[in-house]
């Protein structure tokens, strides 16, 4: 992938490039990768904002396609030097069937790997997730853990199961021979809960708060800490990994990296209040207002309702047994592996990440006050 100093010559493909993270990766590449000649954005649904990117110096090619269709992926990968694979179904609410989650997240990833092998593309960066590790079904805390911390990673939910399987495929593919005789270099990034501009769940909480008269009710103890990372820093990590993968193939190939930055360790709800508070919402209660057993009962009720209503309507509330367990289990990361291996430092400070997220929320929804 040696690039000459004068003429940009690299072709990148970003799958899922119109998603929450994918859009930030696409924009970050255009800002921070001077060697870029062409950027292919591959997604099931193409976003209108892609049009405005087509006027810049880098050729931006929008490709409407489906990662579950091997021939579409192969066509998109053909001639690309680097693939950043962020496409996936993110669903822990029962909106999407387990079959579809598996098909897109696992089979889709396998298709991307095979396309790289078939087309001679050597560098593959995969967006994995903290969920590959945990929290596990036993609800054991993962406190300031790193990539080597022992933890019993046992999942039952289709989303973490599919992400774990996809990550394994990507790591096992490292070192495979690609067309032309060279080897494939892969690695996986594991973001914790991503936040920032475009974060749909944050918007859902904001709307819920507005509906409840500017209030949200604490459901999770403030002592349970949840790892969060700003989308701009996650995107920056992807760009850096992609850039460094050739020079540091022996070190980085087949590796996993948690995504981290300076965002504070807080409970899921207290962290959200860093943004929702300045937008006029209030979190009621210093302790959970409902006892835990009642919340568990409510989640069971939601599960039952979801099942009963399924023939008529999709009922998929934020609260279900899985999300309650997630929010109630400490999962925080403390590592410097990305800094040691490829010189990562967060591009956005906590203050900037916070300010940008608040601005986005206020711009989208106005003020609750
Ligand atoms: N949102 C989060 O907090 C976290 C997300 N991740 C991972 O980051 C990646 C991106 O997630 P988000 O941006 O949050 O989700 P998103 O849903 O906003 O973006 C996913 C994109 O993939 C596309 N896509 C879905 N199925 C496809 C298919 N069959 N073919 C082609 N494109 C398809 C969607 O259209 C969408 O644009 C996913 O792999 C997810 O597992 C990892 C950790 C945390
Ligand atoms: C008890 C509720 C009342 O306020 C709060 C419920 C919060 C949940 C909706 C979220 C708690 C933890 C989140 C997940 C976590 O950040 C890790 C994730 C990683 C991913 O790869 C995808 C998203 C998610 C599963 C994220 C989804 C929302 C939560 C379950």
XYZ file of C-alpha atoms and ligand atoms in Angstrom:
443
model
C 0.000 0.000 0.000
C 3.026 2.295 -0.329
C 1.676 5.676 -1.436
C 3.704 8.366 -3.160
C 3.863 11.776 -1.529
C 2.423 13.705 -4.497
C -0.589 11.882 -5.886
C -3.176 10.357 -3.571
C -3.711 6.813 -4.728
C -5.539 4.813 -2.114
C -9.027 3.410 -2.496
C -10.997 2.828 0.714
C -14.302 1.073 1.137
C -16.493 1.762 4.160
C -19.379 -0.660 4.619
C -22.293 0.727 6.609
C -20.925 4.155 5.696
C -24.304 5.839 6.107
C -24.841 4.647 9.684
C -24.212 6.537 12.922
C -20.560 5.475 13.183
C -20.073 4.956 9.444
C -20.862 8.599 8.621
C -18.243 9.785 11.108
C -15.692 7.356 9.656
C -16.426 8.604 6.142
C -16.087 12.267 7.126
C -12.974 11.564 9.198
C -11.303 9.781 6.299
C -11.971 12.736 4.023
C -10.485 15.105 6.614
C -7.572 13.043 7.866
C -6.359 10.703 5.126
C -4.383 12.696 2.575
C -3.487 9.559 0.580
C -7.111 8.936 -0.318
C -8.006 8.921 -4.016
C -11.398 7.242 -3.894
C -13.770 6.591 -1.021
C -16.473 4.015 -1.614
C -19.452 4.210 0.706
C -21.427 0.982 0.740
C -24.762 0.776 2.527
C -28.172 -0.795 2.294
C -29.671 2.698 2.420
C -27.752 5.631 0.983
C -28.085 8.978 2.768
C -28.666 12.292 0.969
C -25.670 13.958 2.711
C -23.382 11.833 0.531
C -24.157 14.145 -2.387
C -22.434 17.133 -0.771
C -19.262 15.063 -0.279
C -19.022 14.367 -3.987
C -17.873 17.893 -4.776
C -14.537 17.586 -2.937
C -11.125 16.517 -4.291
C -11.587 12.849 -3.319
C -13.831 10.745 -5.523
C -16.728 9.630 -3.321
C -18.571 6.652 -4.778
C -21.918 5.751 -3.250
C -22.778 2.080 -3.574
C -26.210 0.874 -2.593
C -25.683 -2.748 -1.597
C -26.271 -5.515 0.869
C -23.442 -7.240 2.745
C -25.422 -10.468 2.746
C -25.093 -10.570 -1.049
C -21.597 -11.909 -1.735
C -21.489 -10.695 -5.346
C -22.410 -7.125 -4.369
C -19.703 -7.066 -1.722
C -17.110 -8.515 -4.118
C -17.907 -5.865 -6.732
C -17.548 -3.091 -4.155
C -14.274 -4.471 -2.769
C -12.671 -4.959 -6.178
C -9.705 -2.587 -6.456
C -9.936 -1.313 -2.872
C -6.763 -1.165 -0.776
C -8.512 -1.026 2.575
C -11.936 -2.120 3.794
C -13.449 -0.654 6.951
C -16.375 -2.889 7.805
C -18.825 -1.094 10.097
C -22.066 -2.397 8.571
C -24.188 -4.360 10.945
C -27.548 -4.721 12.579
C -27.492 -3.122 16.031
C -30.509 -4.385 17.869
C -31.000 -5.366 21.485
C -34.692 -4.436 21.547
C -36.222 -7.254 19.526
C -36.858 -5.081 16.468
C -34.988 -7.402 14.119
C -35.217 -11.202 13.996
C -32.263 -13.250 15.284
C -31.976 -14.761 11.790
C -31.486 -11.345 10.186
C -29.028 -10.271 12.881
C -27.007 -13.406 12.211
C -27.242 -13.073 8.443
C -26.036 -9.477 8.357
C -23.507 -9.530 11.189
C -21.964 -12.958 10.658
C -22.651 -13.961 7.050
C -22.124 -10.352 5.950
C -18.724 -10.285 7.639
C -17.787 -13.616 6.072
C -18.715 -12.161 2.678
C -16.461 -9.162 3.303
C -13.544 -11.452 4.224
C -14.051 -13.654 1.172
C -14.303 -10.603 -1.066
C -10.961 -9.335 0.257
C -9.353 -12.725 -0.421
C -10.888 -13.005 -3.864
C -10.064 -9.446 -4.914
C -6.586 -9.217 -3.405
C -7.455 -6.559 -0.824
C -4.996 -6.827 2.035
C -6.271 -4.618 4.836
C -9.493 -5.163 6.741
C -10.590 -3.162 9.784
C -13.659 -4.561 11.489
C -15.975 -2.749 13.921
C -16.600 -5.197 16.691
C -18.099 -4.274 20.071
C -17.462 -4.387 23.798
C -20.422 -6.769 23.763
C -18.136 -9.460 22.409
C -16.699 -9.542 25.923
C -19.615 -8.559 28.095
C -21.489 -7.908 30.258
C -22.065 -11.648 30.394
C -25.309 -13.414 31.285
C -24.152 -13.735 34.902
C -23.982 -9.955 35.222
C -20.382 -10.058 36.438
C -18.731 -6.634 36.546
C -15.872 -5.769 34.215
C -14.164 -2.947 36.052
C -11.482 -0.919 34.222
C -10.582 -4.018 32.231
C -8.291 -4.195 29.220
C -7.930 -6.509 26.225
C -6.183 -9.140 28.373
C -8.441 -9.067 31.413
C -9.834 -12.535 32.069
C -13.621 -12.510 31.867
C -16.170 -15.220 31.230
C -17.702 -14.057 27.954
C -20.979 -15.977 27.772
C -23.876 -14.568 25.774
C -27.397 -15.620 24.989
C -28.637 -12.583 23.099
C -28.379 -12.715 19.280
C -26.603 -9.349 18.986
C -23.547 -10.084 21.182
C -23.485 -13.667 19.912
C -23.358 -12.461 16.320
C -20.704 -9.836 17.072
C -18.552 -12.411 18.864
C -18.810 -14.805 15.942
C -18.054 -12.093 13.399
C -15.016 -10.911 15.351
C -13.681 -14.470 15.529
C -14.031 -14.826 11.744
C -12.137 -11.597 11.161
C -9.289 -12.493 13.506
C -8.986 -16.000 12.108
C -8.764 -14.574 8.595
C -5.602 -12.657 9.485
C -2.716 -14.129 7.499
C -4.865 -15.739 4.797
C -3.444 -15.559 1.327
C -5.248 -13.095 -0.907
C -5.275 -13.015 -4.706
C -1.819 -12.064 -5.878
C -0.096 -14.093 -3.162
C 0.168 -11.518 -0.379
C -1.509 -11.954 2.999
C -4.609 -10.462 4.551
C -4.052 -8.242 7.609
C -7.094 -7.828 9.829
C -7.936 -6.319 13.154
C -11.023 -5.571 15.216
C -12.027 -2.488 17.179
C -14.328 -2.891 20.155
C -16.139 0.334 21.003
C -17.930 0.594 24.326
C -21.295 2.393 24.137
C -20.834 5.040 21.449
C -22.377 8.501 21.852
C -22.289 11.717 19.860
C -23.963 13.426 16.948
C -26.448 11.037 15.339
C -26.912 8.760 18.351
C -30.439 7.457 17.974
C -30.861 6.025 21.494
C -29.816 9.342 23.064
C -32.481 11.019 20.938
C -35.029 8.426 22.108
C -34.225 9.220 25.742
C -34.524 12.930 25.010
C -37.932 12.493 23.438
C -39.039 10.274 26.296
C -37.954 12.986 28.759
C -39.887 15.632 26.837
C -42.993 13.448 26.882
C -42.627 13.068 30.655
C -42.605 16.830 31.207
C -38.837 17.304 31.147
C -38.109 14.470 33.573
C -36.474 11.082 33.432
C -36.713 8.641 36.329
C -33.642 6.916 37.664
C -33.840 3.161 37.150
C -30.216 2.146 37.634
C -28.004 2.714 40.718
C -25.556 5.575 40.188
C -22.748 3.265 41.343
C -22.989 1.038 38.251
C -20.473 2.397 35.763
C -20.810 2.074 32.039
C -18.070 2.618 29.458
C -18.855 5.231 26.804
C -16.789 6.625 23.974
C -17.293 9.587 21.644
C -18.135 8.694 18.039
C -15.482 11.068 16.658
C -12.778 9.258 18.606
C -14.078 5.861 17.510
C -13.955 7.072 13.896
C -10.435 8.438 14.436
C -9.300 5.060 15.768
C -10.629 3.371 12.631
C -8.766 5.835 10.402
C -5.520 5.403 12.345
C -5.725 1.610 12.357
C -6.373 1.567 8.627
C -3.389 3.879 8.096
C -0.966 1.936 10.276
C -1.978 -1.615 9.391
C 0.536 -2.019 6.575
C 3.592 -0.694 8.399
C 2.773 -2.536 11.613
C 1.184 -5.682 10.197
C 3.195 -8.050 12.369
C 2.192 -6.218 15.539
C -1.394 -5.269 14.724
C -2.583 -8.148 12.522
C -5.143 -10.355 14.279
C -5.386 -7.979 17.251
C -8.370 -6.497 19.070
C -8.486 -2.988 20.513
C -11.039 -1.494 22.845
C -12.085 2.008 21.795
C -11.597 4.503 24.599
C -11.161 8.188 25.298
C -11.436 10.614 28.217
C -15.203 10.301 28.654
C -15.935 9.903 32.392
C -16.991 6.633 33.985
C -20.594 7.039 35.094
C -23.819 5.129 35.176
C -25.625 4.941 31.835
C -28.262 7.406 33.000
C -25.906 9.859 34.720
C -23.731 9.891 31.630
C -26.718 10.679 29.417
C -27.592 13.541 31.748
C -24.283 15.225 30.805
C -26.092 16.042 27.547
C -29.754 15.862 28.428
C -29.283 18.120 31.481
C -28.099 21.115 29.422
C -31.075 20.454 27.114
C -33.415 21.027 30.048
C -34.124 17.507 31.295
C -33.882 16.422 34.917
C -33.095 12.954 36.305
C -35.411 12.362 39.218
C -34.078 10.414 42.206
C -30.664 9.841 43.704
C -31.544 6.138 43.872
C -33.682 4.035 41.526
C -37.307 5.024 42.077
C -38.608 1.495 41.586
C -37.207 -1.538 43.379
C -35.165 -3.817 41.164
C -37.647 -6.703 41.407
C -40.397 -4.442 40.050
C -38.224 -3.407 37.122
C -37.520 -7.059 36.401
C -41.253 -7.679 36.445
C -41.799 -4.768 34.055
C -39.214 -6.142 31.664
C -40.964 -9.514 31.736
C -44.231 -7.759 31.000
C -42.622 -5.923 28.082
C -41.350 -9.224 26.724
C -44.797 -10.747 26.973
C -46.412 -7.721 25.328
C -43.861 -7.802 22.541
C -44.709 -11.435 21.873
C -48.487 -10.942 22.080
C -48.528 -7.859 19.888
C -46.078 -9.146 17.301
C -48.775 -10.210 14.794
C -50.292 -6.710 14.964
C -47.566 -4.200 15.713
C -43.878 -4.044 16.633
C -43.661 -3.240 20.331
C -39.977 -2.716 21.148
C -39.477 -0.523 24.238
C -36.010 0.445 25.505
C -36.565 -1.568 28.667
C -36.314 -5.345 28.362
C -34.537 -8.014 30.415
C -31.380 -7.680 28.348
C -31.097 -3.881 28.379
C -31.886 -3.754 32.098
C -29.145 -6.281 32.769
C -26.743 -4.287 30.566
C -27.501 -1.023 32.302
C -27.195 -2.708 35.708
C -23.778 -4.242 35.171
C -20.547 -2.320 35.453
C -18.530 -2.513 32.261
C -15.625 -0.100 31.985
C -12.403 -0.194 30.063
C -8.980 1.135 30.985
C -6.271 0.386 28.459
C -3.532 2.013 26.410
C -3.083 -0.793 23.886
C -4.173 1.392 20.957
C -1.662 4.048 21.977
C 1.132 1.504 22.314
C 0.382 -0.281 19.045
C -0.489 2.546 16.684
C -0.039 5.825 18.531
C -3.716 6.527 19.168
C -4.593 9.570 21.217
C -8.182 10.802 21.330
C -8.714 13.570 18.794
C -11.567 15.109 20.793
C -11.317 15.956 24.494
C -14.222 15.122 26.785
C -15.220 18.812 26.860
C -15.353 19.035 23.069
C -17.148 15.680 22.728
C -19.728 16.802 25.262
C -20.229 20.228 23.675
C -20.638 18.774 20.188
C -23.177 16.220 21.382
C -25.209 18.848 23.242
C -25.193 21.147 20.221
C -26.443 18.324 18.049
C -29.225 17.394 20.472
C -30.319 21.015 20.833
C -30.219 21.546 17.092
C -32.279 18.443 16.476
C -34.881 18.822 19.176
C -34.833 22.406 20.419
C -34.776 22.983 24.164
C -36.934 21.230 26.736
C -37.088 24.390 28.803
N -23.831 2.097 18.562
C -23.019 1.588 19.457
O -23.030 1.982 20.640
C -22.030 0.552 19.064
C -21.931 0.040 17.773
N -21.001 -0.914 17.457
C -20.864 -1.450 16.106
O -20.603 -0.367 15.224
C -21.122 -0.644 13.934
C -21.975 0.526 13.490
O -23.026 0.693 14.417
P -23.966 1.981 14.409
O -23.358 3.012 13.557
O -24.290 2.287 15.806
O -25.251 1.379 13.732
P -26.162 1.966 12.565
O -27.363 1.123 12.503
O -26.344 3.426 12.713
O -25.265 1.724 11.287
C -25.179 0.486 10.648
C -25.209 0.720 9.149
O -25.109 -0.554 8.511
C -26.027 -0.564 7.464
N -26.452 -1.920 7.163
C -27.257 -2.710 7.922
N -27.479 -3.863 7.290
C -26.783 -3.814 6.139
C -26.623 -4.709 5.061
N -27.242 -5.886 5.032
N -25.842 -4.349 4.038
C -25.237 -3.141 4.032
N -25.362 -2.247 5.006
C -26.128 -2.585 6.053
C -27.217 0.268 7.926
O -27.997 0.711 6.835
C -26.513 1.371 8.682
O -26.261 2.475 7.859
C -21.908 -1.948 14.057
O -21.118 -2.983 13.537
C -22.102 -2.117 15.552
O -22.188 -3.467 15.907
C -20.121 -1.352 18.398
C -20.153 -0.893 19.663
C -21.100 0.083 20.110
C -32.895 0.747 32.441
C -33.160 1.795 31.368
C -33.821 2.994 31.995
O -33.189 4.202 31.945
C -31.876 2.101 30.643
C -31.668 1.164 29.496
C -30.415 1.521 28.800
C -30.112 0.598 27.610
C -31.066 0.915 26.510
C -28.648 0.752 27.221
C -27.730 0.369 28.400
C -26.446 -0.138 27.800
C -26.605 0.069 26.310
C -25.768 -0.793 25.360
C -24.289 -0.627 25.654
O -23.896 0.728 25.572
C -23.435 -1.458 24.740
C -23.843 -1.531 23.340
C -22.912 -1.919 22.443
C -23.217 -2.153 21.108
O -22.423 -2.720 20.378
C -24.539 -1.746 20.571
C -25.340 -0.894 21.506
C -25.271 -1.369 22.950
C -25.890 -2.770 22.971
C -26.041 -0.414 23.898
C -27.563 -0.435 23.617
C -28.384 0.337 24.648
C -28.095 -0.114 26.077
C -28.545 -1.560 26.254
